Every structure is written in structure tokens, then in C-alpha cells.
PDB file of C-alpha atoms in Angstrom:
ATOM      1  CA  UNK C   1     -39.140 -80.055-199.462  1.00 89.00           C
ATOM      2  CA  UNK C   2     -41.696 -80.656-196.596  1.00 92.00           C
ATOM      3  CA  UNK C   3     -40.587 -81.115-192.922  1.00 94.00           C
ATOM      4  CA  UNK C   4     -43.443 -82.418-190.384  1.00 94.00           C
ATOM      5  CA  UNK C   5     -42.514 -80.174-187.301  1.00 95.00           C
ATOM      6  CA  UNK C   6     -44.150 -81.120-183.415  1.00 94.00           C
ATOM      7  CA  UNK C   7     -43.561 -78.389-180.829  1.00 94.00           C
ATOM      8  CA  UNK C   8     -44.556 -79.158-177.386  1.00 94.00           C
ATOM      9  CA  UNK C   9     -45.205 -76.507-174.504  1.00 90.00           C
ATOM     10  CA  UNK C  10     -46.698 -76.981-171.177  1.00 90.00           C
ATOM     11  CA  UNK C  11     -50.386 -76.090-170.362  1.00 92.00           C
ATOM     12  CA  UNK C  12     -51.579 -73.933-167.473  1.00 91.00           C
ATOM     13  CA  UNK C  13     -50.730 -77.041-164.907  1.00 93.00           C
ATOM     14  CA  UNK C  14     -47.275 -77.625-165.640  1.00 91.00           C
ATOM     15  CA  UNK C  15     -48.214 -81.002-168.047  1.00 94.00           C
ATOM     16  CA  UNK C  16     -46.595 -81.458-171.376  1.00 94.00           C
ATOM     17  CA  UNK C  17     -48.941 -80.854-174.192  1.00 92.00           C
ATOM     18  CA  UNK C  18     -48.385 -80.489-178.381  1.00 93.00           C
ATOM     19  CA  UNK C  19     -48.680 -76.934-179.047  1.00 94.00           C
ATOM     20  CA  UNK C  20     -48.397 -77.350-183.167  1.00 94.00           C
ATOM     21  CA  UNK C  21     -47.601 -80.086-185.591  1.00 96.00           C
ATOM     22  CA  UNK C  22     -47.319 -79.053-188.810  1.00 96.00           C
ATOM     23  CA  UNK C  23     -45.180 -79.237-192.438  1.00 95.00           C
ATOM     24  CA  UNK C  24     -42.995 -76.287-192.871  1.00 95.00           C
ATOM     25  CA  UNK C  25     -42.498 -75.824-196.603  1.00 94.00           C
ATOM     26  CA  UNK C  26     -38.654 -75.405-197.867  1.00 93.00           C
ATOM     27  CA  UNK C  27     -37.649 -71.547-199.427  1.00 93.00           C
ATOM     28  CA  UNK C  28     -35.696 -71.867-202.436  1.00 93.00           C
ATOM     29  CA  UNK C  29     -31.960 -70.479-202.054  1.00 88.00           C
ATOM     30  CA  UNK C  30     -28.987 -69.974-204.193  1.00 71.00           C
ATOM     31  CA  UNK C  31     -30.613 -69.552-207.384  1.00 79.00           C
ATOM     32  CA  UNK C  32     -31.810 -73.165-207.248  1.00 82.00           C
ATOM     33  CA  UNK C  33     -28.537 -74.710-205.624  1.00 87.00           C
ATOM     34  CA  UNK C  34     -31.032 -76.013-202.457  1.00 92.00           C
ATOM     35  CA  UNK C  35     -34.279 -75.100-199.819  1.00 93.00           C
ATOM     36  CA  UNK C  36     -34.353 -74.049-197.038  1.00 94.00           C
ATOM     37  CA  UNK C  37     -36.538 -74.707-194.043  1.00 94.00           C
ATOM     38  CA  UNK C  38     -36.112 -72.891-190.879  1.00 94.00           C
ATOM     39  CA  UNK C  39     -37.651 -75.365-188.295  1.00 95.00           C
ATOM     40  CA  UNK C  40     -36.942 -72.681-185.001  1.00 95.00           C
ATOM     41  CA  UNK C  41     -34.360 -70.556-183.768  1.00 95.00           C
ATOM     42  CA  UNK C  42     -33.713 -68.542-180.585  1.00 94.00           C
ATOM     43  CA  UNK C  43     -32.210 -65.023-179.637  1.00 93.00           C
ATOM     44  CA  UNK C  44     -30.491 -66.288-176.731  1.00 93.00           C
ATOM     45  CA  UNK C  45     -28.759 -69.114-174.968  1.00 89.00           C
ATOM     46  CA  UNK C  46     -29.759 -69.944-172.681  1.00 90.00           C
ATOM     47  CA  UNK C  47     -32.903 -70.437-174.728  1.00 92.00           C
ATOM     48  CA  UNK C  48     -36.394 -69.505-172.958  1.00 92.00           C
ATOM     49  CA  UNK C  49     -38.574 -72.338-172.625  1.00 92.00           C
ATOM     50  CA  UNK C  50     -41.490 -70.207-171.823  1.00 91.00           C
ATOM     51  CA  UNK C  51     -41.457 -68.090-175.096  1.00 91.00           C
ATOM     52  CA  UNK C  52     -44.470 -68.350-176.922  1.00 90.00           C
ATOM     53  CA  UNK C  53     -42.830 -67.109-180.085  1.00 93.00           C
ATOM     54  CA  UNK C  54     -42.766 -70.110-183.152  1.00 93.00           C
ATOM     55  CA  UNK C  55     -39.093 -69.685-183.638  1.00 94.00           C
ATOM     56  CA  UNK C  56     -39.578 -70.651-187.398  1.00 93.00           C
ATOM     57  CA  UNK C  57     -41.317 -67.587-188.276  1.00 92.00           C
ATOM     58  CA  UNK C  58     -38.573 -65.030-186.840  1.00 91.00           C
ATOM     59  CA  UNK C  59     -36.501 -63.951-189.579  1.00 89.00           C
ATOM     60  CA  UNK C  60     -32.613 -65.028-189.016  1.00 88.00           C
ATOM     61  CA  UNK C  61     -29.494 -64.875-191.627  1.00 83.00           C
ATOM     62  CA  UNK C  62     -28.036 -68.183-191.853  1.00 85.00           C
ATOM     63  CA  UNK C  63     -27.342 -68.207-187.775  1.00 88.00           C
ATOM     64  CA  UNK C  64     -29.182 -65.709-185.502  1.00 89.00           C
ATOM     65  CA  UNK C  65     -26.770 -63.729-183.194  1.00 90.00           C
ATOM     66  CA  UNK C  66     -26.606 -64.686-179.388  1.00 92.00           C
ATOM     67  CA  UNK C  67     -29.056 -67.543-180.806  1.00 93.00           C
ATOM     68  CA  UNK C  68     -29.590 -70.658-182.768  1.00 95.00           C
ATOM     69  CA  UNK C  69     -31.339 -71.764-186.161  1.00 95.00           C
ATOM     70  CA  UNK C  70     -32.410 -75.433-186.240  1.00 97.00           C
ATOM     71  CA  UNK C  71     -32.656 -75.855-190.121  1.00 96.00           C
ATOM     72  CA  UNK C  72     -32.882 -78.434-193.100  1.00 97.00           C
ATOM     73  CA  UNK C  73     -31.301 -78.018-196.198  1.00 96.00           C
ATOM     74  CA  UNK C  74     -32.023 -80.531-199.460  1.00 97.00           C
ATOM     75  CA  UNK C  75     -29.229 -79.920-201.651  1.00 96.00           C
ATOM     76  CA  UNK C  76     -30.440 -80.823-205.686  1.00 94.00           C
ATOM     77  CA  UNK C  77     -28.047 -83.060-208.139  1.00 96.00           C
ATOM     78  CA  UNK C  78     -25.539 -81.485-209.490  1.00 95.00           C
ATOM     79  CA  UNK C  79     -25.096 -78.478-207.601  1.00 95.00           C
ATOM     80  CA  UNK C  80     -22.694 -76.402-205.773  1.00 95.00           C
ATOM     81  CA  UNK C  81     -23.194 -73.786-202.677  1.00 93.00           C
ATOM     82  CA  UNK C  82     -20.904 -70.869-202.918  1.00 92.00           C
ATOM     83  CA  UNK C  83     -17.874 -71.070-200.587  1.00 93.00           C
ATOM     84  CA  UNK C  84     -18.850 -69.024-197.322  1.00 92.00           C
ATOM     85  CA  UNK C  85     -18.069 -69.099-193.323  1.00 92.00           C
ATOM     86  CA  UNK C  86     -20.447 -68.511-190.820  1.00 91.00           C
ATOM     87  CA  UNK C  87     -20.045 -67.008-186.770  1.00 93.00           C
ATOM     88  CA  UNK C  88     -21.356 -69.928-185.751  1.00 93.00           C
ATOM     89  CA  UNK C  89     -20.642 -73.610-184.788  1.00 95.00           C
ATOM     90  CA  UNK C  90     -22.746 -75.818-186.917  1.00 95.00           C
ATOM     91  CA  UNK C  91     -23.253 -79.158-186.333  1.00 96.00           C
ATOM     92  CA  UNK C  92     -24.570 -80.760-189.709  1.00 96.00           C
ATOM     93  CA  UNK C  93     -25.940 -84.534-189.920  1.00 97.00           C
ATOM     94  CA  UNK C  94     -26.583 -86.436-193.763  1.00 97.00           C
ATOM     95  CA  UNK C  95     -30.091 -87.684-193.369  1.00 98.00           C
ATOM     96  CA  UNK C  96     -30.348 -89.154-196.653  1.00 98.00           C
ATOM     97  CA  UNK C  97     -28.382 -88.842-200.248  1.00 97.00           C
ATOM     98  CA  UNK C  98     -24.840 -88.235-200.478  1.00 97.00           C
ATOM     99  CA  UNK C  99     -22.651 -84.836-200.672  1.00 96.00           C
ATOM    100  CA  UNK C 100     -18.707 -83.611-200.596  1.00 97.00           C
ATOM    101  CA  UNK C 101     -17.765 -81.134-197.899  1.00 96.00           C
ATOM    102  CA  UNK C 102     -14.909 -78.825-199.657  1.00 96.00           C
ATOM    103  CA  UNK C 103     -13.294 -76.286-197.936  1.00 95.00           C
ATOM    104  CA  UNK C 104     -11.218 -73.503-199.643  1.00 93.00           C
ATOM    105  CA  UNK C 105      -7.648 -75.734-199.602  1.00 94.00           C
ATOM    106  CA  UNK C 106      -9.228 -78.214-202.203  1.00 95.00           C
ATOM    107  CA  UNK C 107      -9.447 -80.555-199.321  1.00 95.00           C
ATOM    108  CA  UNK C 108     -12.478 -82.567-199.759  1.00 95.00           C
ATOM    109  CA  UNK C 109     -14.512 -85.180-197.600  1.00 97.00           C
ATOM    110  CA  UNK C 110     -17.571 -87.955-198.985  1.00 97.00           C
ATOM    111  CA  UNK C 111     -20.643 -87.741-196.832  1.00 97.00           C
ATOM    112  CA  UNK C 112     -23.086 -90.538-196.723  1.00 97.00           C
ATOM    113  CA  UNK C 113     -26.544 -90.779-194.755  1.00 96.00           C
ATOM    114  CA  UNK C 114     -26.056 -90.770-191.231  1.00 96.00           C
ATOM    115  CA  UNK C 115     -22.704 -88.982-191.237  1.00 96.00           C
ATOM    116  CA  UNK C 116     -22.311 -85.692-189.078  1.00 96.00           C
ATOM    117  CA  UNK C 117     -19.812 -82.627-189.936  1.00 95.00           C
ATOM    118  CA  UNK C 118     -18.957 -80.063-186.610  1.00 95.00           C
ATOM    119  CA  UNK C 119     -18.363 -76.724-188.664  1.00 94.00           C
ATOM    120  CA  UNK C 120     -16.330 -74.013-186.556  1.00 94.00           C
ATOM    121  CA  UNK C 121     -16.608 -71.182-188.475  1.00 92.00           C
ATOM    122  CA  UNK C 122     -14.442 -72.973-191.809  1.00 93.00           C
ATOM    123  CA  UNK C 123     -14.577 -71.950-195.296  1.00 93.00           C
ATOM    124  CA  UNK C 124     -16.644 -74.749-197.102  1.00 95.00           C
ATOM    125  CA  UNK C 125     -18.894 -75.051-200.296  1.00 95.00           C
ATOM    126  CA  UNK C 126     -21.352 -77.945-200.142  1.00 96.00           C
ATOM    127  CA  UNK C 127     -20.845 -80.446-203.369  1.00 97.00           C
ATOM    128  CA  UNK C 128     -23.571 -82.672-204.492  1.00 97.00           C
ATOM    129  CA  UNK C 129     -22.149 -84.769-207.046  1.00 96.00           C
ATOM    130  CA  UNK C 130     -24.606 -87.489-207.004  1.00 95.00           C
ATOM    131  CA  UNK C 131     -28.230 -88.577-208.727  1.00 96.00           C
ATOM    132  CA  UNK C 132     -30.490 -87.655-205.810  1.00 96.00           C
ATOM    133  CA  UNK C 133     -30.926 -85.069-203.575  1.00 96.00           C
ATOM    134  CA  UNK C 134     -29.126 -84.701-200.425  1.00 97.00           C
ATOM    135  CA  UNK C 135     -30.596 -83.654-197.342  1.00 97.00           C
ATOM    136  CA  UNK C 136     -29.212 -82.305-194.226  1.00 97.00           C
ATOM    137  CA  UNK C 137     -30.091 -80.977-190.864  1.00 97.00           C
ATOM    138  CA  UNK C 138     -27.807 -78.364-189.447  1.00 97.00           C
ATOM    139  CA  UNK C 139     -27.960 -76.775-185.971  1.00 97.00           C
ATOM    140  CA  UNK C 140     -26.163 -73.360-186.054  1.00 95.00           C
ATOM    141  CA  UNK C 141     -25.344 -72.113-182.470  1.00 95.00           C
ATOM    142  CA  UNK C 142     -23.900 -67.963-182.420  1.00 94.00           C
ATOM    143  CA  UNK C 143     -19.719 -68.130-181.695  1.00 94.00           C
ATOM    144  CA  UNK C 144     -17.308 -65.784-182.016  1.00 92.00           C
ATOM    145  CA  UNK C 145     -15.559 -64.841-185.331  1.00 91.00           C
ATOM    146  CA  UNK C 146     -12.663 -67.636-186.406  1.00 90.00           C
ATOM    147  CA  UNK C 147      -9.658 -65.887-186.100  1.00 89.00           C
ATOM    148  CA  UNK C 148      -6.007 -67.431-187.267  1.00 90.00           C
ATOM    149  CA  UNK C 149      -2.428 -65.372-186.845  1.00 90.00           C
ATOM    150  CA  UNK C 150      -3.801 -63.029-184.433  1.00 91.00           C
ATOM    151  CA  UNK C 151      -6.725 -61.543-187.184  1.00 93.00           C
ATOM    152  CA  UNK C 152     -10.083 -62.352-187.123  1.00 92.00           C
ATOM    153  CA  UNK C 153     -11.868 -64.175-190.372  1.00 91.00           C
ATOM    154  CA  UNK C 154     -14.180 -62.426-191.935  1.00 83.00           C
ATOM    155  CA  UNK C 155     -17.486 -64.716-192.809  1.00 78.00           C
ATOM    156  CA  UNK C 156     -17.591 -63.754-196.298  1.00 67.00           C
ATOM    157  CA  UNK C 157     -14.159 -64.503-197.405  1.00 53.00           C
TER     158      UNK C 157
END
């Protein structure tokens, strides 16, 4: 995986300028299952504009408390994520391929290119079924724990 990343700032004047553009390289996860590549995240929200940290380089779980984590995930052929739940709200968009969102009822939904999936803090597995990799952009954004009949869900079960 290879994502071209731009990152504009403002110079001493106030005017927009390009502070970096780059290819971020993807991190191999889940023994294979997909990459990763962290494109930024922040500590906080509201976010600080003025922060001259790259927010790819700080090291965040899958979502950064009190933060976000912009990130792209290609998912290979034939392969499965493990069922988890994050304390986040994700908002997760196809860009190209095709995958099944399962969550831990059975319940299943097709994804195609261009298709978007708002994830609040579910139990889902990622399924790609098909011939081709699938890949996806996510935006994780820190929430609360889910909690249903008055306990809070825990992320790993």
C-alpha cells in the first residue's frame, strides 16, 4: 500500500502554503489480514491548526483518546479481521474493491466502492470475500464507551 499525503500550513504571513507531500507506506497488521497507514491524528478536538507535529508519526491504538486517526486500510482476498469494538465513532468509506461488514449477530451487509459505514462503537469483523483487495478510509473520532442495559461495552468483547 502507498498513500500520496499533501499537508498544508500557513507561512509566517498568514498565506496557505504545502508543508509536505509525500507517500506514507502501509504497516502490515493482523498477521497479514490488511495494512495500515496512519495518514494523521490529533490529541484533541478541537484539533490545533497551529501544531507543527506530522500527526502520522505519533503513535495511536486504533483511535487516539480525546483525538482522531485519519487512516487507510487495504484489506487482502480472502481474509477476515477479528471481531472487535472501538471508543470511537468511525466513519468508514469503500474506495475501491468490495468487502462484508459483519457484526457479532451474523448480520451481514455488501460494500461496494463508494459506499460509507458510520461505526458507533459496534462489534464488527471486516470480510473480504472477493478477488481483489479492498481498500478503505476510516476516520476514527474518540466517544464514549457503547453502553446497552445500563452497562458499558467493553471494546474487546
Amino acid at each position: 500500500m502507498e498513500i500520496r499525503r499533501i499537508v498544508t500550513g500557513h507561512d509566517e504571513r498568514g498565506r496557505a502554503v504545502f508543508r509536505s507531500d509525500e507517500r506514507l507506506a502501509g504497516v502490515p497488521v493482523e498477521g497479514g489480514v490488511a495494512e495500515f497507514a496512519v495518514a494523521w491524528s490529533t490529541t484533541v478536538s478541537p484539533a490545533d491548526n497551529d501544531d507543527p507535529f506530522d500527526g502520522a508519526k505519533r503513535a495511536v491504538g486504533l483511535a487516539c483518546p480525546g483525538g482522531t486517526v485519519l487512516r487507510f486500510v487495504d484489506i487482502a482476498p480472502g481474509r477476515r479481521s477479528p471481531m472487535h469494538r472501538t471508543n470511537s465513532i468511525d466513519y468508514g468509506i469503500v474506495l475501491a474493491g468490495e468487502l462484508d461488514l459483519e457484526l457479532d449477530d451474523g448480520a451481514v451487509r455488501h460494500l461496494h466502492a463508494g459506499d460509507v459505514v458510520v461505526q458507533r462503537g459496534t462489534m464488527h469483523a471486516w470480510v473480504n470475500n472477493g478477488t481483489v483487495p479492498c481498500r478503505m478510509a476510516f476516520v476514527l473520532i474518540d466517544a464514549k464507551p457503547a453502553a446497552a442495559g445500563g452497562r458499558t461495552l467493553d471494546p474487546t468483547h
